[in-house]
């Protein structure tokens, strides 16, 4: 029997999730019995921790090997001389994996800590960031490049924001938004701690991040998406009227800036120019890449022994996510990349959102993801097999709950441990879109 019982959910929430995981398409592809078994396995795995603790190295300040050596020394101290391996992920080179030692498939009496895992409280704080494996993968999929302007729409506490800045070698502009002030301060603190200067964090509601009255005429915003459905790559260029008027006004101000009194400069030039370009809200087509790590029901988090949320709370995120996707679709430049991710397992917040986005915004196209670490998307939202293969879904039920002890670690092959880490992690979802260039 497992160490812990399956995650405790309200009956209506468990029934809601069961409908997703035992939907008609899944039953047709396998069987109802197999679908039910996999769902029950998922509920059990959610109450257990992943097999590995995952940390991301701040490559802006140090090499992965240097930090790995420091971490090995720290673990020797924490575990009283017991050697625990630290693995560098072969596909995510800045990610280190530490096995969680403890029972995973037997019942025990809890008279002492069940799992042996390292503490990262003030451990190498400038070099390491505690981050789940799929969360670290997201930035690799986004693939930020030096010199780009990138938006992290729902950024707190800043793990992905700082990862973006580090991956682009702190060259460019990373805008981080969150609507809760103390969380924004946490983003700023993390950026400072990790020595990253390209990050600007603002306390701002991302659903309002598009400048009021600024309409992306190619898509008919903000009155809604196009009602016609032309080929997504053959639409006419957007009307330049609003853009020309704004740029013309700014050019005039730039021409006479030396002659403007300082008070007038502060009142006129800064709100008009800096506010619209460097602070939210932003003009349409302002960003090369956008990360929308959306607020979600969090039903993929582990370990989770109980969730007291009502069905209304669990299902409340889909409308918010669509508002955020609508803003993101307008803020993205032609040719730009949008990555959408959640830490939940529900069909409604993942594959259904992808299907909705593709139907609503013809200029968005689903793209293959690199690197590939997770499995393909789940059937049930009407996406094609080719589209499902372009998604990455992390399903905790895909891995067996295995006992991990020091003896087992000595005989384990590194590739087998990496394969286990890829599967036995939190529930997560990633979709990558590109905005098609106008021709």
CSV table of C-alpha atoms in Angstrom, one decimal:
chain,number,residue,atom,x,y,z
A,1,UNK,CA,0.0,0.0,0.0
A,2,UNK,CA,1.2,3.6,-0.6
A,3,UNK,CA,2.8,5.6,2.2
A,4,UNK,CA,-0.1,8.1,2.1
A,5,UNK,CA,-3.7,7.7,0.9
A,6,UNK,CA,-4.8,9.4,-2.3
A,7,UNK,CA,-5.3,13.1,-2.2
A,8,UNK,CA,-8.5,14.0,-0.5
A,9,UNK,CA,-10.9,16.1,-2.7
A,10,UNK,CA,-14.5,17.2,-2.3
A,11,UNK,CA,-16.7,14.6,-4.1
A,12,UNK,CA,-17.9,17.1,-6.7
A,13,UNK,CA,-14.3,18.0,-7.6
A,14,UNK,CA,-13.2,14.4,-7.8
A,15,UNK,CA,-16.1,13.6,-10.1
A,16,UNK,CA,-15.2,16.7,-12.2
A,17,UNK,CA,-11.6,15.5,-12.6
A,18,UNK,CA,-12.8,11.9,-13.3
A,19,UNK,CA,-14.9,13.2,-16.2
A,20,UNK,CA,-11.8,14.7,-17.8
A,21,UNK,CA,-9.6,11.6,-17.4
A,22,UNK,CA,-12.3,9.1,-18.3
A,23,UNK,CA,-13.7,11.1,-21.3
A,24,UNK,CA,-15.0,9.4,-24.4
A,25,UNK,CA,-11.9,9.9,-26.5
A,26,UNK,CA,-9.7,8.3,-23.8
A,27,UNK,CA,-12.1,5.4,-23.3
A,28,UNK,CA,-12.1,4.8,-27.1
A,29,UNK,CA,-8.3,4.9,-27.2
A,30,UNK,CA,-7.9,2.4,-24.3
A,31,UNK,CA,-10.7,1.3,-22.2
A,32,UNK,CA,-12.9,2.6,-19.3
A,33,UNK,CA,-11.2,0.3,-16.9
A,34,UNK,CA,-7.7,1.4,-17.9
A,35,UNK,CA,-8.8,5.1,-17.8
A,36,UNK,CA,-10.3,4.6,-14.3
A,37,UNK,CA,-7.1,2.9,-13.1
A,38,UNK,CA,-4.9,5.7,-14.4
A,39,UNK,CA,-7.1,8.3,-12.7
A,40,UNK,CA,-6.9,6.6,-9.3
A,41,UNK,CA,-3.1,6.3,-9.8
A,42,UNK,CA,-3.0,10.0,-10.4
A,43,UNK,CA,-4.8,10.8,-7.2
A,44,UNK,CA,-2.5,8.6,-5.2
A,45,UNK,CA,0.7,10.1,-6.8
A,46,UNK,CA,-0.5,13.6,-6.0
A,47,UNK,CA,-0.3,12.9,-2.3
A,48,UNK,CA,3.4,11.8,-2.6
A,49,UNK,CA,6.4,14.0,-3.3
A,50,UNK,CA,8.3,13.8,-6.6
A,51,UNK,CA,11.3,11.5,-6.7
A,52,UNK,CA,13.8,14.4,-7.1
A,53,UNK,CA,14.3,17.8,-5.7
A,54,UNK,CA,15.1,20.1,-8.6
A,55,UNK,CA,17.3,23.2,-8.5
A,56,UNK,CA,18.2,25.7,-11.2
A,57,UNK,CA,21.7,27.1,-11.4
A,58,UNK,CA,22.1,30.8,-11.9
A,59,UNK,CA,24.4,30.6,-14.9
A,60,UNK,CA,24.7,34.4,-14.9
A,61,UNK,CA,27.0,34.3,-11.9
A,62,UNK,CA,28.7,30.8,-12.0
A,63,UNK,CA,29.1,27.7,-14.1
A,64,UNK,CA,26.9,24.7,-13.5
A,65,UNK,CA,29.9,22.5,-12.6
A,66,UNK,CA,31.2,25.0,-10.0
A,67,UNK,CA,27.8,25.1,-8.4
A,68,UNK,CA,27.4,21.4,-8.6
A,69,UNK,CA,30.6,20.9,-6.7
A,70,UNK,CA,29.5,23.4,-4.0
A,71,UNK,CA,26.2,21.6,-3.7
A,72,UNK,CA,27.8,18.2,-3.3
A,73,UNK,CA,29.9,19.6,-0.4
A,74,UNK,CA,26.7,21.1,1.2
A,75,UNK,CA,24.8,17.8,0.9
A,76,UNK,CA,27.6,15.9,2.6
A,77,UNK,CA,27.3,18.3,5.6
A,78,UNK,CA,23.5,18.0,5.7
A,79,UNK,CA,23.4,14.2,5.4
A,80,UNK,CA,26.2,13.5,7.9
A,81,UNK,CA,28.6,12.2,5.3
A,82,UNK,CA,26.1,10.2,3.3
A,83,UNK,CA,26.9,10.7,-0.4
A,84,UNK,CA,23.8,11.6,-2.4
A,85,UNK,CA,24.3,12.0,-6.2
A,86,UNK,CA,23.6,15.3,-7.9
A,87,UNK,CA,22.7,14.9,-11.5
A,88,UNK,CA,22.9,17.4,-14.3
A,89,UNK,CA,19.9,17.1,-16.6
A,90,UNK,CA,21.1,16.3,-20.1
A,91,UNK,CA,18.4,18.4,-21.9
A,92,UNK,CA,18.2,21.2,-19.3
A,93,UNK,CA,21.8,21.9,-18.7
A,94,UNK,CA,21.2,24.5,-15.9
A,95,UNK,CA,19.1,22.1,-13.9
A,96,UNK,CA,20.4,19.8,-11.1
A,97,UNK,CA,18.5,16.8,-9.7
A,98,UNK,CA,18.9,15.5,-6.1
A,99,UNK,CA,17.1,12.2,-5.3
A,100,UNK,CA,14.5,12.3,-2.5
A,101,UNK,CA,15.4,9.4,-0.2
A,102,UNK,CA,12.6,7.5,1.4
A,103,UNK,CA,9.8,4.9,1.1
A,104,UNK,CA,7.4,5.4,-1.8
A,105,UNK,CA,5.4,2.1,-2.0
A,106,UNK,CA,5.0,0.7,1.5
A,107,UNK,CA,3.1,1.5,4.6
A,108,UNK,CA,5.1,2.7,7.6
A,109,UNK,CA,4.6,4.2,11.1
A,110,UNK,CA,5.6,7.8,11.0
A,111,UNK,CA,7.9,8.1,14.1
A,112,UNK,CA,10.5,10.2,12.2
A,113,UNK,CA,10.7,12.1,9.0
A,114,UNK,CA,9.6,9.9,6.1
A,115,UNK,CA,11.7,11.5,3.4
A,116,UNK,CA,15.3,12.7,3.4
A,117,UNK,CA,15.6,15.7,1.2
A,118,UNK,CA,18.0,18.7,1.3
A,119,UNK,CA,17.2,22.0,2.9
A,120,UNK,CA,17.8,25.0,0.7
A,121,UNK,CA,17.1,27.6,3.3
A,122,UNK,CA,19.9,30.2,2.6
A,123,UNK,CA,22.0,27.5,0.8
A,124,UNK,CA,24.0,29.1,-2.1
A,125,UNK,CA,21.3,31.8,-2.5
A,126,UNK,CA,23.1,33.6,-5.2
A,127,UNK,CA,23.7,30.5,-7.3
A,128,UNK,CA,20.6,28.3,-6.8
A,129,UNK,CA,16.9,28.7,-7.3
A,130,UNK,CA,14.6,25.9,-6.1
A,131,UNK,CA,12.3,25.1,-9.0
A,132,UNK,CA,10.2,22.2,-10.2
A,133,UNK,CA,11.5,20.4,-13.3
A,134,UNK,CA,8.7,21.4,-15.7
A,135,UNK,CA,8.8,25.0,-14.4
A,136,UNK,CA,12.5,25.1,-15.4
A,137,UNK,CA,11.7,23.6,-18.8
A,138,UNK,CA,9.2,26.4,-19.6
A,139,UNK,CA,12.0,29.0,-20.1
A,140,UNK,CA,13.9,26.6,-22.3
A,141,UNK,CA,10.8,26.2,-24.5
A,142,UNK,CA,10.4,30.0,-24.6
A,143,UNK,CA,14.0,30.2,-25.7
A,144,UNK,CA,14.7,33.9,-25.0
A,145,UNK,CA,17.5,35.6,-26.9
A,146,UNK,CA,19.8,38.5,-26.0
A,147,UNK,CA,18.5,41.9,-26.9
A,148,UNK,CA,14.8,40.9,-27.0
A,149,UNK,CA,11.9,42.5,-25.1
A,150,UNK,CA,10.1,39.8,-23.1
A,151,UNK,CA,7.0,39.9,-21.0
A,152,UNK,CA,6.3,37.6,-18.0
A,153,UNK,CA,2.6,38.3,-17.4
A,154,UNK,CA,2.0,36.5,-14.1
A,155,UNK,CA,5.6,36.5,-12.8
A,156,UNK,CA,5.7,36.1,-9.0
A,157,UNK,CA,7.8,34.9,-7.2
A,158,UNK,CA,10.1,35.4,-10.1
A,159,UNK,CA,11.6,32.0,-10.8
A,160,UNK,CA,10.8,32.0,-14.5
A,161,UNK,CA,11.5,35.8,-14.8
A,162,UNK,CA,15.0,35.4,-13.4
A,163,UNK,CA,15.5,32.3,-15.6
A,164,UNK,CA,14.5,34.3,-18.7
A,165,UNK,CA,17.0,37.0,-17.8
A,166,UNK,CA,19.8,34.5,-17.2
A,167,UNK,CA,19.1,32.6,-20.4
A,168,UNK,CA,19.4,35.9,-22.4
A,169,UNK,CA,22.7,36.7,-20.6
A,170,UNK,CA,21.0,39.6,-18.9
A,171,UNK,CA,21.0,41.5,-22.2
A,172,UNK,CA,17.6,42.9,-23.3
A,173,UNK,CA,14.5,43.8,-21.4
A,174,UNK,CA,12.4,41.5,-19.2
A,175,UNK,CA,9.1,43.0,-18.0
A,176,UNK,CA,7.5,41.2,-15.0
A,177,UNK,CA,3.9,41.8,-13.9
A,178,UNK,CA,2.0,40.8,-10.8
A,179,UNK,CA,-1.0,42.5,-9.3
A,180,UNK,CA,0.0,41.9,-5.6
A,181,UNK,CA,2.5,44.4,-4.4
A,182,UNK,CA,4.4,42.2,-1.9
A,183,UNK,CA,4.9,39.6,-4.6
A,184,UNK,CA,6.3,42.2,-6.9
A,185,UNK,CA,8.8,43.1,-4.2
A,186,UNK,CA,9.8,39.4,-4.0
A,187,UNK,CA,10.5,39.5,-7.8
A,188,UNK,CA,12.8,42.5,-7.3
A,189,UNK,CA,14.5,40.9,-4.4
A,190,UNK,CA,15.2,37.7,-6.4
A,191,UNK,CA,16.5,39.7,-9.3
A,192,UNK,CA,18.9,41.6,-7.0
A,193,UNK,CA,20.0,38.4,-5.2
A,194,UNK,CA,20.8,36.7,-8.5
A,195,UNK,CA,22.6,39.8,-9.9
A,196,UNK,CA,20.2,40.4,-12.8
A,197,UNK,CA,19.7,43.9,-14.1
A,198,UNK,CA,17.5,43.5,-17.1
A,199,UNK,CA,14.3,42.8,-15.1
A,200,UNK,CA,11.7,45.5,-14.5
A,201,UNK,CA,8.9,44.4,-12.2
A,202,UNK,CA,5.6,46.3,-12.0
A,203,UNK,CA,2.5,45.9,-9.7
A,204,UNK,CA,-0.1,45.6,-12.5
A,205,UNK,CA,-3.0,43.5,-13.5
A,206,UNK,CA,-2.0,41.6,-16.6
A,207,UNK,CA,-5.6,41.5,-17.9
A,208,UNK,CA,-5.3,45.3,-18.3
A,209,UNK,CA,-1.8,45.3,-19.8
A,210,UNK,CA,-2.9,46.4,-23.3
A,211,UNK,CA,-3.0,50.2,-23.6
A,212,UNK,CA,-6.6,51.4,-23.5
A,213,UNK,CA,-8.1,52.3,-26.9
A,214,UNK,CA,-5.1,50.8,-28.8
A,215,UNK,CA,-6.6,48.4,-31.4
A,216,UNK,CA,-4.7,45.8,-33.3
A,217,UNK,CA,-6.6,46.2,-36.5
A,218,UNK,CA,-5.3,43.1,-38.1
A,219,UNK,CA,-7.3,41.1,-35.6
A,220,UNK,CA,-10.2,43.5,-34.9
A,221,UNK,CA,-9.3,44.0,-31.3
A,222,UNK,CA,-10.5,45.0,-28.7
A,223,UNK,CA,-14.0,44.4,-30.0
A,224,UNK,CA,-13.2,40.8,-30.5
A,225,UNK,CA,-11.3,38.4,-32.8
A,226,UNK,CA,-11.9,38.4,-36.6
A,227,UNK,CA,-15.2,36.9,-37.6
A,228,UNK,CA,-13.9,36.0,-41.0
A,229,UNK,CA,-11.4,33.2,-41.0
A,230,UNK,CA,-8.7,33.8,-43.6
A,231,UNK,CA,-5.5,31.8,-43.9
A,232,UNK,CA,-3.6,32.6,-40.8
A,233,UNK,CA,-0.4,33.4,-42.8
A,234,UNK,CA,-2.0,35.4,-45.6
A,235,UNK,CA,-3.7,38.4,-43.9
A,236,UNK,CA,-3.0,41.9,-44.9
A,237,UNK,CA,-0.7,44.1,-42.8
A,238,UNK,CA,-2.4,46.0,-40.0
A,239,UNK,CA,-3.6,49.5,-40.5
A,240,UNK,CA,-0.7,51.8,-39.6
A,241,UNK,CA,-3.0,54.7,-38.6
A,242,UNK,CA,-2.7,54.6,-34.8
A,243,UNK,CA,0.9,53.6,-35.0
A,244,UNK,CA,1.9,56.4,-37.3
A,245,UNK,CA,0.0,59.0,-35.3
A,246,UNK,CA,1.7,57.9,-32.1
A,247,UNK,CA,5.2,57.7,-33.6
A,248,UNK,CA,4.8,61.0,-35.4
A,249,UNK,CA,3.9,62.7,-32.1
A,250,UNK,CA,6.8,61.2,-30.3
A,251,UNK,CA,9.2,62.2,-33.1
A,252,UNK,CA,8.0,65.8,-32.8
A,253,UNK,CA,8.6,65.7,-29.0
A,254,UNK,CA,12.0,64.2,-29.6
A,255,UNK,CA,12.9,67.0,-32.0
A,256,UNK,CA,12.0,69.7,-29.6
A,257,UNK,CA,13.0,67.9,-26.4
A,258,UNK,CA,16.0,70.2,-25.7
A,259,UNK,CA,13.7,73.3,-25.9
A,260,UNK,CA,11.0,72.0,-23.5
A,261,UNK,CA,11.0,73.3,-19.9
A,262,UNK,CA,11.7,70.5,-17.4
A,263,UNK,CA,8.2,70.7,-15.9
A,264,UNK,CA,6.6,70.3,-19.3
A,265,UNK,CA,9.0,67.5,-20.1
A,266,UNK,CA,7.8,65.6,-17.0
A,267,UNK,CA,4.2,66.2,-17.6
A,268,UNK,CA,4.0,65.6,-21.4
A,269,UNK,CA,7.0,63.7,-22.6
A,270,UNK,CA,7.4,61.1,-19.9
A,271,UNK,CA,3.7,60.0,-19.7
A,272,UNK,CA,3.4,59.9,-23.5
A,273,UNK,CA,6.7,58.2,-24.4
A,274,UNK,CA,8.1,56.3,-21.4
A,275,UNK,CA,4.8,55.2,-20.0
A,276,UNK,CA,3.5,53.6,-23.2
A,277,UNK,CA,6.8,52.0,-24.0
A,278,UNK,CA,8.5,51.0,-20.8
A,279,UNK,CA,5.6,50.7,-18.2
A,280,UNK,CA,2.2,49.0,-18.4
A,281,UNK,CA,-0.1,49.3,-20.2
A,282,UNK,CA,1.7,48.5,-23.5
A,283,UNK,CA,1.0,49.0,-27.1
A,284,UNK,CA,0.0,46.1,-29.3
A,285,UNK,CA,2.8,44.1,-30.8
A,286,UNK,CA,5.3,45.3,-28.2
A,287,UNK,CA,7.0,42.0,-27.2
A,288,UNK,CA,9.3,39.5,-29.0
A,289,UNK,CA,8.3,36.7,-26.6
A,290,UNK,CA,5.6,36.4,-23.9
A,291,UNK,CA,5.3,33.9,-21.0
A,292,UNK,CA,1.9,33.3,-19.6
A,293,UNK,CA,2.4,31.0,-16.7
A,294,UNK,CA,-1.3,31.4,-15.9
A,295,UNK,CA,-3.1,31.4,-12.5
A,296,UNK,CA,-4.7,28.0,-12.3
A,297,UNK,CA,-6.3,25.5,-9.9
A,298,UNK,CA,-2.9,24.0,-9.0
A,299,UNK,CA,-4.2,20.5,-9.2
A,300,UNK,CA,-0.8,19.2,-10.2
A,301,UNK,CA,1.1,20.3,-7.2
A,302,UNK,CA,2.8,17.6,-5.1
A,303,UNK,CA,2.7,16.5,-2.4
A,304,UNK,CA,-0.9,17.4,-1.7
A,305,UNK,CA,-2.7,15.4,0.9
A,306,UNK,CA,-5.9,17.3,0.8
A,307,UNK,CA,-7.6,20.1,-1.3
A,308,UNK,CA,-10.7,21.8,0.2
A,309,UNK,CA,-11.5,23.8,-2.8
A,310,UNK,CA,-15.1,23.8,-4.1
A,311,UNK,CA,-16.0,22.9,-7.7
A,312,UNK,CA,-16.8,26.6,-8.3
A,313,UNK,CA,-13.2,27.6,-7.2
A,314,UNK,CA,-11.6,24.9,-9.3
A,315,UNK,CA,-13.5,25.9,-12.4
A,316,UNK,CA,-13.1,29.7,-11.9
A,317,UNK,CA,-9.7,29.9,-13.6
A,318,UNK,CA,-10.7,29.2,-17.2
A,319,UNK,CA,-12.3,32.6,-17.9
A,320,UNK,CA,-9.4,34.5,-16.3
A,321,UNK,CA,-6.9,32.5,-18.4
A,322,UNK,CA,-8.8,33.4,-21.5
A,323,UNK,CA,-8.7,37.1,-20.6
A,324,UNK,CA,-4.9,36.8,-20.2
A,325,UNK,CA,-4.6,34.9,-23.5
A,326,UNK,CA,-6.5,37.6,-25.3
A,327,UNK,CA,-4.2,40.3,-24.0
A,328,UNK,CA,-1.1,38.2,-24.8
A,329,UNK,CA,-2.2,37.5,-28.3
A,330,UNK,CA,-2.4,41.3,-28.9
A,331,UNK,CA,0.9,42.2,-27.2
A,332,UNK,CA,2.9,39.7,-29.2
A,333,UNK,CA,4.8,40.9,-32.3
A,334,UNK,CA,4.4,39.2,-35.6
A,335,UNK,CA,6.8,36.3,-35.6
A,336,UNK,CA,6.9,36.4,-31.8
A,337,UNK,CA,6.6,33.4,-29.4
A,338,UNK,CA,3.9,32.9,-26.7
A,339,UNK,CA,4.3,30.1,-24.2
A,340,UNK,CA,1.3,29.2,-22.1
A,341,UNK,CA,1.8,27.0,-19.0
A,342,UNK,CA,-0.1,25.8,-15.9
A,343,UNK,CA,0.7,23.6,-12.9
A,344,UNK,CA,-2.6,21.8,-13.1
A,345,UNK,CA,-3.9,18.6,-14.7
A,346,UNK,CA,-7.4,19.6,-15.7
A,347,UNK,CA,-8.4,19.4,-19.4
A,348,UNK,CA,-10.4,22.7,-19.1
A,349,UNK,CA,-7.3,24.7,-18.2
A,350,UNK,CA,-4.9,23.0,-20.6
A,351,UNK,CA,-5.9,21.4,-23.9
A,352,UNK,CA,-9.3,23.1,-24.0
A,353,UNK,CA,-7.5,26.5,-23.7
A,354,UNK,CA,-5.2,25.6,-26.6
A,355,UNK,CA,-8.2,24.6,-28.7
A,356,UNK,CA,-10.0,27.8,-27.8
A,357,UNK,CA,-6.9,30.0,-28.5
A,358,UNK,CA,-6.4,28.4,-32.0
A,359,UNK,CA,-10.1,28.9,-32.9
A,360,UNK,CA,-10.3,32.5,-31.5
A,361,UNK,CA,-7.0,33.9,-32.8
A,362,UNK,CA,-6.3,32.7,-36.3
A,363,UNK,CA,-2.9,34.4,-36.3
A,364,UNK,CA,-1.6,32.1,-33.6
A,365,UNK,CA,-0.2,28.7,-34.6
A,366,UNK,CA,0.9,25.9,-32.4
A,367,UNK,CA,4.6,25.1,-32.5
A,368,UNK,CA,6.7,22.1,-31.7
A,369,UNK,CA,8.7,22.4,-28.4
A,370,UNK,CA,12.3,21.9,-27.7
A,371,UNK,CA,13.5,20.2,-25.6
A,372,UNK,CA,11.0,17.4,-25.3
A,373,UNK,CA,10.8,16.2,-21.7
A,374,UNK,CA,7.1,15.6,-21.0
A,375,UNK,CA,4.5,13.5,-22.7
A,376,UNK,CA,2.0,14.6,-25.4
A,377,UNK,CA,-1.3,16.3,-24.7
A,378,UNK,CA,-4.4,14.5,-23.4
A,379,UNK,CA,-7.2,13.7,-25.8
A,380,UNK,CA,-10.7,15.1,-25.1
A,381,UNK,CA,-10.5,18.7,-26.3
A,382,UNK,CA,-10.9,18.1,-30.0
A,383,UNK,CA,-7.2,18.7,-30.9
A,384,UNK,CA,-5.7,16.6,-33.7
A,385,UNK,CA,-3.0,13.9,-33.0
A,386,UNK,CA,-0.4,16.2,-34.6
A,387,UNK,CA,-1.4,19.1,-32.3
A,388,UNK,CA,-1.3,16.9,-29.2
A,389,UNK,CA,2.2,15.9,-30.1
A,390,UNK,CA,3.2,19.6,-30.1
A,391,UNK,CA,2.1,20.0,-26.4
A,392,UNK,CA,3.9,18.8,-23.3
A,393,UNK,CA,1.9,17.4,-20.4
A,394,UNK,CA,3.5,16.1,-17.2
A,395,UNK,CA,1.3,13.4,-15.8
A,396,UNK,CA,2.4,12.1,-12.4
A,397,UNK,CA,0.5,8.8,-12.9
A,398,UNK,CA,3.0,7.9,-15.7
A,399,UNK,CA,5.7,6.9,-13.1
A,400,UNK,CA,5.8,4.1,-10.6
A,401,UNK,CA,6.1,5.0,-6.9
A,402,UNK,CA,9.6,3.5,-6.1
A,403,UNK,CA,11.5,3.2,-2.9
A,404,UNK,CA,14.7,5.3,-3.0
A,405,UNK,CA,17.5,4.5,-0.6
A,406,UNK,CA,21.3,5.0,-0.6
A,407,UNK,CA,21.8,1.3,-1.6
A,408,UNK,CA,19.4,1.6,-4.6
A,409,UNK,CA,21.2,4.8,-5.7
A,410,UNK,CA,24.6,3.2,-5.8
A,411,UNK,CA,23.3,0.6,-8.3
A,412,UNK,CA,21.2,2.9,-10.4
A,413,UNK,CA,22.1,4.0,-13.9
A,414,UNK,CA,22.1,7.7,-14.4
A,415,UNK,CA,19.9,7.5,-17.5
A,416,UNK,CA,17.3,5.6,-15.5
A,417,UNK,CA,17.3,8.2,-12.8
A,418,UNK,CA,16.9,11.0,-15.4
A,419,UNK,CA,14.0,9.1,-17.0
A,420,UNK,CA,12.4,8.7,-13.6
A,421,UNK,CA,12.8,12.5,-12.8
A,422,UNK,CA,11.2,13.4,-16.1
A,423,UNK,CA,8.1,11.4,-15.2
A,424,UNK,CA,7.8,11.5,-11.4
A,425,UNK,CA,7.4,15.3,-11.0
A,426,UNK,CA,4.5,17.7,-10.5
A,427,UNK,CA,1.5,17.8,-12.9
A,428,UNK,CA,2.2,20.5,-15.5
A,429,UNK,CA,1.3,21.6,-19.0
A,430,UNK,CA,3.1,23.6,-21.7
A,431,UNK,CA,1.9,25.0,-25.1
A,432,UNK,CA,4.0,27.1,-27.5
A,433,UNK,CA,2.4,29.4,-30.1
A,434,UNK,CA,3.9,31.7,-32.7
A,435,UNK,CA,2.2,34.7,-34.1
A,436,UNK,CA,2.2,34.4,-37.9
A,437,UNK,CA,4.0,37.2,-39.8
A,438,UNK,CA,1.8,39.2,-42.1
A,439,UNK,CA,2.7,38.9,-45.8
